[in-house]
mmCIF file of C-alpha atoms in Angstrom:
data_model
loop_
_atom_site.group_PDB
_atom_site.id
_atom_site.type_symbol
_atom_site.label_atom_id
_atom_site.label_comp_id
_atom_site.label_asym_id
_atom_site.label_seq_id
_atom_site.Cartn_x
_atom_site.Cartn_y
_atom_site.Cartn_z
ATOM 1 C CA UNK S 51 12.381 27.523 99.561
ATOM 2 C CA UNK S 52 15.464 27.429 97.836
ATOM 3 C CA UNK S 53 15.090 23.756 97.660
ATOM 4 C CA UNK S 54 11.394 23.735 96.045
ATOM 5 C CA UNK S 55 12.872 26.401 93.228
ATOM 6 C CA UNK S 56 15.482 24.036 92.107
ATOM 7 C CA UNK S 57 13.629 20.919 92.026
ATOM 8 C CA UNK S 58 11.403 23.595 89.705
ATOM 9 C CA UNK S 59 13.994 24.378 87.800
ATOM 10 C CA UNK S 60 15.003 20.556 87.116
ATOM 11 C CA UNK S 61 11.071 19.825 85.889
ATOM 12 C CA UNK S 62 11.074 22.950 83.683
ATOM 13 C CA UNK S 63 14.426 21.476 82.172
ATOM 14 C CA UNK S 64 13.289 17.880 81.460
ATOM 15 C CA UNK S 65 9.857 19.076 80.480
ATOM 16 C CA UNK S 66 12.185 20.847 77.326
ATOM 17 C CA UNK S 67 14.550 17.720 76.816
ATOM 18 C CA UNK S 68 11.688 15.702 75.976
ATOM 19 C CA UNK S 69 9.981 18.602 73.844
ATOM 20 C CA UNK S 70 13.216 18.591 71.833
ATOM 21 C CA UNK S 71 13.347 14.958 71.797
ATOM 22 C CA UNK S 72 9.931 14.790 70.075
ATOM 23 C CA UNK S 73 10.337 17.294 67.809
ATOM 24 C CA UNK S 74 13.650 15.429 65.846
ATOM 25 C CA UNK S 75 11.910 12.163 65.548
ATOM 26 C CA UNK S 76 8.304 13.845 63.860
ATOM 27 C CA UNK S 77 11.044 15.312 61.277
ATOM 28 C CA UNK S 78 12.628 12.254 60.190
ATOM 29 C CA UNK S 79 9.657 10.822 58.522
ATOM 30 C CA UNK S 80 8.903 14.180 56.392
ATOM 31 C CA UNK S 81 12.656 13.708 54.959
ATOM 32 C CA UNK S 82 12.436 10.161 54.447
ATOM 33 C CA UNK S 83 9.195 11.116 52.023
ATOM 34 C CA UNK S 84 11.107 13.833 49.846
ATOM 35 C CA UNK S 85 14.008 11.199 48.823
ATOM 36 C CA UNK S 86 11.186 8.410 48.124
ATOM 37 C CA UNK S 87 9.489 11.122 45.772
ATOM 38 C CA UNK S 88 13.008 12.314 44.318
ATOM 39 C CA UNK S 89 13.530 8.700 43.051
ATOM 40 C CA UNK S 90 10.365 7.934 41.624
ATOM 41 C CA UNK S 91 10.582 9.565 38.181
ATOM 42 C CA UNK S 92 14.237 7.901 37.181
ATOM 43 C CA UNK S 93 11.794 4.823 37.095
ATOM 44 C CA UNK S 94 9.287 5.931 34.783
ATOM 45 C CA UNK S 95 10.954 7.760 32.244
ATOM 46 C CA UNK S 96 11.824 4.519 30.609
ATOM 47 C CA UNK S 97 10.165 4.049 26.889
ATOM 48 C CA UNK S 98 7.372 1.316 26.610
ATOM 49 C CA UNK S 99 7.756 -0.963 24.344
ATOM 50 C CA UNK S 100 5.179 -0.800 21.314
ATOM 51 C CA UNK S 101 3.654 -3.849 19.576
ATOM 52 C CA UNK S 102 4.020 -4.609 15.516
ATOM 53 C CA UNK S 103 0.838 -2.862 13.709
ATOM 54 C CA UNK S 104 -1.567 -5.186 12.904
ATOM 55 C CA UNK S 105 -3.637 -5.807 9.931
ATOM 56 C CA UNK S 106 -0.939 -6.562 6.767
ATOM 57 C CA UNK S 107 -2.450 -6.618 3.542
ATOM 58 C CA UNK S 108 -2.106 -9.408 1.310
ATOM 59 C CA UNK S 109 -1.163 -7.575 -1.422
ATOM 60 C CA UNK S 110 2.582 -7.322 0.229
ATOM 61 C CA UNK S 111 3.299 -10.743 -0.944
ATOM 62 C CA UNK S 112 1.807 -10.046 -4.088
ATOM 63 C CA UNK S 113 4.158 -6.560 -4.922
ATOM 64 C CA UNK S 114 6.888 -8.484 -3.556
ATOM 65 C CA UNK S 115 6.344 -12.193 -6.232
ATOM 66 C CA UNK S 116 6.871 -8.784 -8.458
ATOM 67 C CA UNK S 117 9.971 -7.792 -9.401
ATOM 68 C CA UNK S 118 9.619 -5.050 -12.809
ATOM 69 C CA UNK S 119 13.466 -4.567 -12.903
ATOM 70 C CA UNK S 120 13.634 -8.776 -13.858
ATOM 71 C CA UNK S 121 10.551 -8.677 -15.776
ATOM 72 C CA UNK S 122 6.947 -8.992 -15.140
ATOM 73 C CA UNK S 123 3.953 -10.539 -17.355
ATOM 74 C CA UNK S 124 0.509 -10.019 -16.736
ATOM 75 C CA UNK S 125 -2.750 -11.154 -18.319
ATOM 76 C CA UNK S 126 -6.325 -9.439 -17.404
ATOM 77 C CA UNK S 127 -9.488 -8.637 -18.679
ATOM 78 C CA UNK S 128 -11.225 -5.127 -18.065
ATOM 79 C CA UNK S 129 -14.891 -5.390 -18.105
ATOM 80 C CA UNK S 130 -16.375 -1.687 -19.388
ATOM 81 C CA UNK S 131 -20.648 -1.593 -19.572
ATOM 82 C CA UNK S 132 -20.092 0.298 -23.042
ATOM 83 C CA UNK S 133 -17.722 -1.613 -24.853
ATOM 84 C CA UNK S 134 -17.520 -5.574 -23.318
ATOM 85 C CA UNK S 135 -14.396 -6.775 -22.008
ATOM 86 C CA UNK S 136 -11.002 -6.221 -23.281
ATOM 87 C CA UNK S 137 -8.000 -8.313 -22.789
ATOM 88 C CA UNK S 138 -4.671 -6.958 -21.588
ATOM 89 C CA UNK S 139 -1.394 -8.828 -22.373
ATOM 90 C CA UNK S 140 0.604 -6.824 -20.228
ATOM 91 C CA UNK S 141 5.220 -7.173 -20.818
ATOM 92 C CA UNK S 142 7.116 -4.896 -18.981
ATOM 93 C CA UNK S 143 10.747 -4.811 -17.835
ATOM 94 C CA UNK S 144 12.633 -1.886 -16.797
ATOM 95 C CA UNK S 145 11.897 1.026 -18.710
ATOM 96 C CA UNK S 146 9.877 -0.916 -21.691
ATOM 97 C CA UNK S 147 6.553 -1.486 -21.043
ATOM 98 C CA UNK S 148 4.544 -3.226 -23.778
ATOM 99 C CA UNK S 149 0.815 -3.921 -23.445
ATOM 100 C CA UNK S 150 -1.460 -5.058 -26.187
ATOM 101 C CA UNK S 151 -5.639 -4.683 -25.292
ATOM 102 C CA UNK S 152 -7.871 -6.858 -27.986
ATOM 103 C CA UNK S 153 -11.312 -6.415 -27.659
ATOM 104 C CA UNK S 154 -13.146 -9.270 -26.774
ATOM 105 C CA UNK S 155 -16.509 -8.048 -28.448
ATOM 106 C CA UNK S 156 -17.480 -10.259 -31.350
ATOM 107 C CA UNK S 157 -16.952 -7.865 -34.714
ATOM 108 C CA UNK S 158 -14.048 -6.221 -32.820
ATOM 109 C CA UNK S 159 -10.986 -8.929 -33.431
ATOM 110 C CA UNK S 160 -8.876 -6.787 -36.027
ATOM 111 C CA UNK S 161 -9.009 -3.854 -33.786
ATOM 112 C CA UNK S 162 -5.727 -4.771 -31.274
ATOM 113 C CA UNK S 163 -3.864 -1.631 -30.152
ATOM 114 C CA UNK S 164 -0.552 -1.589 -27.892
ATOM 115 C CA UNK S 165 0.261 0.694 -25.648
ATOM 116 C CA UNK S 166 4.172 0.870 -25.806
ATOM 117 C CA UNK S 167 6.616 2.878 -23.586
ATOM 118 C CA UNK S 168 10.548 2.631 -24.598
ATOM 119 C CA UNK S 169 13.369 5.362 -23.417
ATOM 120 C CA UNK S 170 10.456 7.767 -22.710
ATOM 121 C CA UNK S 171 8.387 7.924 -25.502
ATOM 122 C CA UNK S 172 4.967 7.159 -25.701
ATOM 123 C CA UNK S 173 3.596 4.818 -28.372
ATOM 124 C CA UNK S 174 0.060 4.253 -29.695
ATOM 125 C CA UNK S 175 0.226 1.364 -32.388
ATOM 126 C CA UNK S 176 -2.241 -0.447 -34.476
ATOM 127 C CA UNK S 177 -1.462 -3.980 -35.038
ATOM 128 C CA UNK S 178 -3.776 -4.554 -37.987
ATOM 129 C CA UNK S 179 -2.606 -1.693 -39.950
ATOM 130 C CA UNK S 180 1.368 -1.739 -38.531
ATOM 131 C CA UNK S 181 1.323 2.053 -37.710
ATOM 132 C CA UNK S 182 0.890 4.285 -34.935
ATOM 133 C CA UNK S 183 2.044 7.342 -33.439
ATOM 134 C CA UNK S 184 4.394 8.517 -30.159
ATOM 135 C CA UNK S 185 4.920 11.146 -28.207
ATOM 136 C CA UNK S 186 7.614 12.455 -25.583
ATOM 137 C CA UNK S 187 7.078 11.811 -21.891
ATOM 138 C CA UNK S 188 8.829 11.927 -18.694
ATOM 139 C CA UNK S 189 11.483 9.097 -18.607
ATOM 140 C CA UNK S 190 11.112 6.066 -16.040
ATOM 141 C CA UNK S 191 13.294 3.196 -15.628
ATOM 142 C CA UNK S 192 9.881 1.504 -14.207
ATOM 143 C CA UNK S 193 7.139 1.896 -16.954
ATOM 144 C CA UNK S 194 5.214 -0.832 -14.942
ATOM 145 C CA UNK S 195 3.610 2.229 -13.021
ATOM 146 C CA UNK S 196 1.706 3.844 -15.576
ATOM 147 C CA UNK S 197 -0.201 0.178 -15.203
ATOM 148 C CA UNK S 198 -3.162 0.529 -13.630
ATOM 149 C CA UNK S 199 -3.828 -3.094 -11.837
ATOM 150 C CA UNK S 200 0.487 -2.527 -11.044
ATOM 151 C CA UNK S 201 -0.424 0.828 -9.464
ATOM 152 C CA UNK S 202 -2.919 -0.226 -7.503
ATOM 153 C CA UNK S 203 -1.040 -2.993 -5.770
ATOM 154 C CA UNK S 204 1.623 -0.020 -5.352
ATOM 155 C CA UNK S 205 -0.529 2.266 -3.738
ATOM 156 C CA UNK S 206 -2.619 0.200 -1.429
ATOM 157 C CA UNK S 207 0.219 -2.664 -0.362
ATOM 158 C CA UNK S 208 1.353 -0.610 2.541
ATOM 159 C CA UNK S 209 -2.230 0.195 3.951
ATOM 160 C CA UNK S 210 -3.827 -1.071 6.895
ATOM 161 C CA UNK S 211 -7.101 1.343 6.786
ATOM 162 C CA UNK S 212 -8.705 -1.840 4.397
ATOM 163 C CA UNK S 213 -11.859 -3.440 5.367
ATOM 164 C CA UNK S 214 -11.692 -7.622 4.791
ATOM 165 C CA UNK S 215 -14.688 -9.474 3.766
ATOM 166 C CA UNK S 216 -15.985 -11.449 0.940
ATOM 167 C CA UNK S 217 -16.726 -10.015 -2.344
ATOM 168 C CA UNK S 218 -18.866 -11.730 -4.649
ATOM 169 C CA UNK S 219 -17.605 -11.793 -8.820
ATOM 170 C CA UNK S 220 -19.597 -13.545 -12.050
ATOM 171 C CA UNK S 221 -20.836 -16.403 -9.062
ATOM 172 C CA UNK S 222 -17.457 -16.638 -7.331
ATOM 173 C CA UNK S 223 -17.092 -15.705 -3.824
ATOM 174 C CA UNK S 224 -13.662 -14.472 -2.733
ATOM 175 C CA UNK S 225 -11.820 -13.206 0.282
ATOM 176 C CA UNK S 226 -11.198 -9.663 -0.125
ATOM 177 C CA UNK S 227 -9.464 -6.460 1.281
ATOM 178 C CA UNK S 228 -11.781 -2.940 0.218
ATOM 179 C CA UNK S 229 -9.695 0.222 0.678
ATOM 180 C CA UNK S 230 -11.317 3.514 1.320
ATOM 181 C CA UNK S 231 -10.786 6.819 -0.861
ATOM 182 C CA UNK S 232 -7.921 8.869 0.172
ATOM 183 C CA UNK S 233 -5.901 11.344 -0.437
ATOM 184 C CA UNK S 234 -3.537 9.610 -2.693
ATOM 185 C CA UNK S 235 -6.374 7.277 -4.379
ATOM 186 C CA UNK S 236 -9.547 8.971 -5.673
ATOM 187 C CA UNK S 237 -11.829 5.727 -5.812
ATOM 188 C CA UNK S 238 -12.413 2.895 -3.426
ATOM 189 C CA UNK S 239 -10.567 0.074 -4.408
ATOM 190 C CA UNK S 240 -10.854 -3.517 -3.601
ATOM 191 C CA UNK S 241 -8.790 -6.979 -4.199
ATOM 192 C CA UNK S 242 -10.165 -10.376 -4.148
ATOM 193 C CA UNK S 243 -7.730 -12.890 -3.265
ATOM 194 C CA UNK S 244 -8.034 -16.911 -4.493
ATOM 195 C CA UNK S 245 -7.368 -19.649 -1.665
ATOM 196 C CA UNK S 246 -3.923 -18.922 -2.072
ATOM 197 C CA UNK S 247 -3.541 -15.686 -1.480
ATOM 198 C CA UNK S 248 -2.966 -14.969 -5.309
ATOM 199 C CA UNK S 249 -4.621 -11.608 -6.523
ATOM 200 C CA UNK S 250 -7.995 -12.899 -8.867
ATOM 201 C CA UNK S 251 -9.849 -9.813 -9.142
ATOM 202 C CA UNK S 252 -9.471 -6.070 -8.651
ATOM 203 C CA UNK S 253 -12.213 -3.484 -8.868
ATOM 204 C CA UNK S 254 -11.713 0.496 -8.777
ATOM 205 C CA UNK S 255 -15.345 2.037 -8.213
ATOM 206 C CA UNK S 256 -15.701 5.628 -8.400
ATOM 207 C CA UNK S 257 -18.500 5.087 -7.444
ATOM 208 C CA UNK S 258 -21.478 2.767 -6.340
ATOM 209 C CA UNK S 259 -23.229 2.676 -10.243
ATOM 210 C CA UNK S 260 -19.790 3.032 -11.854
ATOM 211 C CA UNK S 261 -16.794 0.363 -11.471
ATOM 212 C CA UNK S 262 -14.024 -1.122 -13.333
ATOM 213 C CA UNK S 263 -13.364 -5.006 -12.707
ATOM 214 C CA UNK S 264 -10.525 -6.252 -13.550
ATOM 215 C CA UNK S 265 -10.382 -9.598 -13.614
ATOM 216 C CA UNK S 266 -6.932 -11.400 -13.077
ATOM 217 C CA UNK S 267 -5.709 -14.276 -15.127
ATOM 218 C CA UNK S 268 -2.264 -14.621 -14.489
ATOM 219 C CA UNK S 269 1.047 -12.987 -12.592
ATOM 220 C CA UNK S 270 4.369 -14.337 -13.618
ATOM 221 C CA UNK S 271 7.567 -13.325 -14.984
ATOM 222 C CA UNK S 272 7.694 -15.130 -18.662
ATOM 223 C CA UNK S 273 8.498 -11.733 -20.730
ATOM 224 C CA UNK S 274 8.634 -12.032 -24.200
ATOM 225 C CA UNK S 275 11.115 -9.326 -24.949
ATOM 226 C CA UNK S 276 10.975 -9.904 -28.639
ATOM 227 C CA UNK S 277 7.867 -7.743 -28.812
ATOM 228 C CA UNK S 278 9.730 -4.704 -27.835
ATOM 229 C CA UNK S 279 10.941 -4.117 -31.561
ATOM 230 C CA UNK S 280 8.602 -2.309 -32.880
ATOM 231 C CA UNK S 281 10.605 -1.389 -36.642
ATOM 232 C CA UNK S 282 8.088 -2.878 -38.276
ATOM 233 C CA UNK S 283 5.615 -0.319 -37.269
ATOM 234 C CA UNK S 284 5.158 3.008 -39.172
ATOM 235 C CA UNK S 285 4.974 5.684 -36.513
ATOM 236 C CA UNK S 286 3.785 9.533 -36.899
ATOM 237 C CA UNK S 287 5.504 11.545 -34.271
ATOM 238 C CA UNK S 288 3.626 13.856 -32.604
#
């Protein structure tokens, strides 16, 4: 009797040994998971790299073949329903900014006019008659901005919201870049490029019946300073 209780005894004992046994080994899995999971996000925290934006607009070589503080020349014609095309013989450097408009309209040849900025003032002059008047205005040591084919370049160079194409002008079909209105330009504008990459035309539509060509001859840097003294003009301030 005594006998048959131990050997009891010894069963019960094992029977808990191996209970023991098996519960350790189920846990080591469960703790092998946590430190997998605790390593994890060290990994993915890193940054990803980001590719260059795409779609650079021509017109960043063209501002940059620009340089207003050496001098820039410019010579286009603006093409207006009511009054023909006049001719813009644009000289600026620094703060001077000199830019005669002669009517191209047959009847209209004695009827130049300059527009003339110097040390901020403001200068209306008529060439045939030698007079003109000024007025006071805000100071820039860039008058090339109050240009409005300059401008344009200026506001639109660092866009990428454009739409290239082809635009068709007088016959001639060019590669172009058309940027929407926003909220620093009030009217679609668009710039059609030559074969290489020079700016030919540019055309601010404020809308679809009503747009301004302006039609570009030439960009380079031959100033001709001497047409900065304007002494010989009589001028009325106002």
């Amino acid at each position: 009797m005594k006998q048959s209780i131990l050997t009891l005894l010894l069963a019960l004992l094992l029977a808990l040994g191996l209970a023991a046994c098996g519960g350790g080994t189920a846990e080591e899995p469960a703790e092998a998971e946590e430190s997998t999971e605790t390593t994890e996000p060290a990994e993915s925290e890193e940054p990803e790299e980001t590719e260059p934006a795409e779609g650079t607009s021509k017109l960043v070589a063209v501002y940059d073949s620009m340089d207003p503080e050496a001098g820039v020349h410019m010579v286009y014609d603006v093409y207006l329903e009511s009054m023909g095309t006049t001719r813009y013989d644009v000289h600026t450097k620094g703060g001077t900014y000199y830019a005669r408009q002669s009517m191209q309209k047959e009847g209209y040849e004695d009827y130049d006019s300059v527009k003339f900025i110097q040390d901020g003032v403001f200068y209306t002059l008529h060439v045939k008659d030698q007079d003109g008047i000024s007025m006071k205005g805000p100071s820039t040591d860039k008058a090339i901005i109050t240009d409005s084919v300059y401008s344009g370049i200026q506001l639109c160079k660092d866009r990428t919201d454009f739409t290239a194409g082809q635009t068709e002008v007088d016959g001639a079909t060019y590669d172009s870049e058309t940027f929407p209105v926003s909220a620093a330009s009030p009217m679609e504008q668009t710039f059609c490029f030559d074969g290489d990459g020079n700016l030919a035309v540019y055309i601010a539509a404020a809308s679809e019946q009503y747009s301004t060509p302006e039609v570009i001859l030439s960009i380079d840097d031959q100033v001709d300073e001497s047409l900065f003294d304007i002494s010989g003009y009589t001028i009325e301030e106002q």
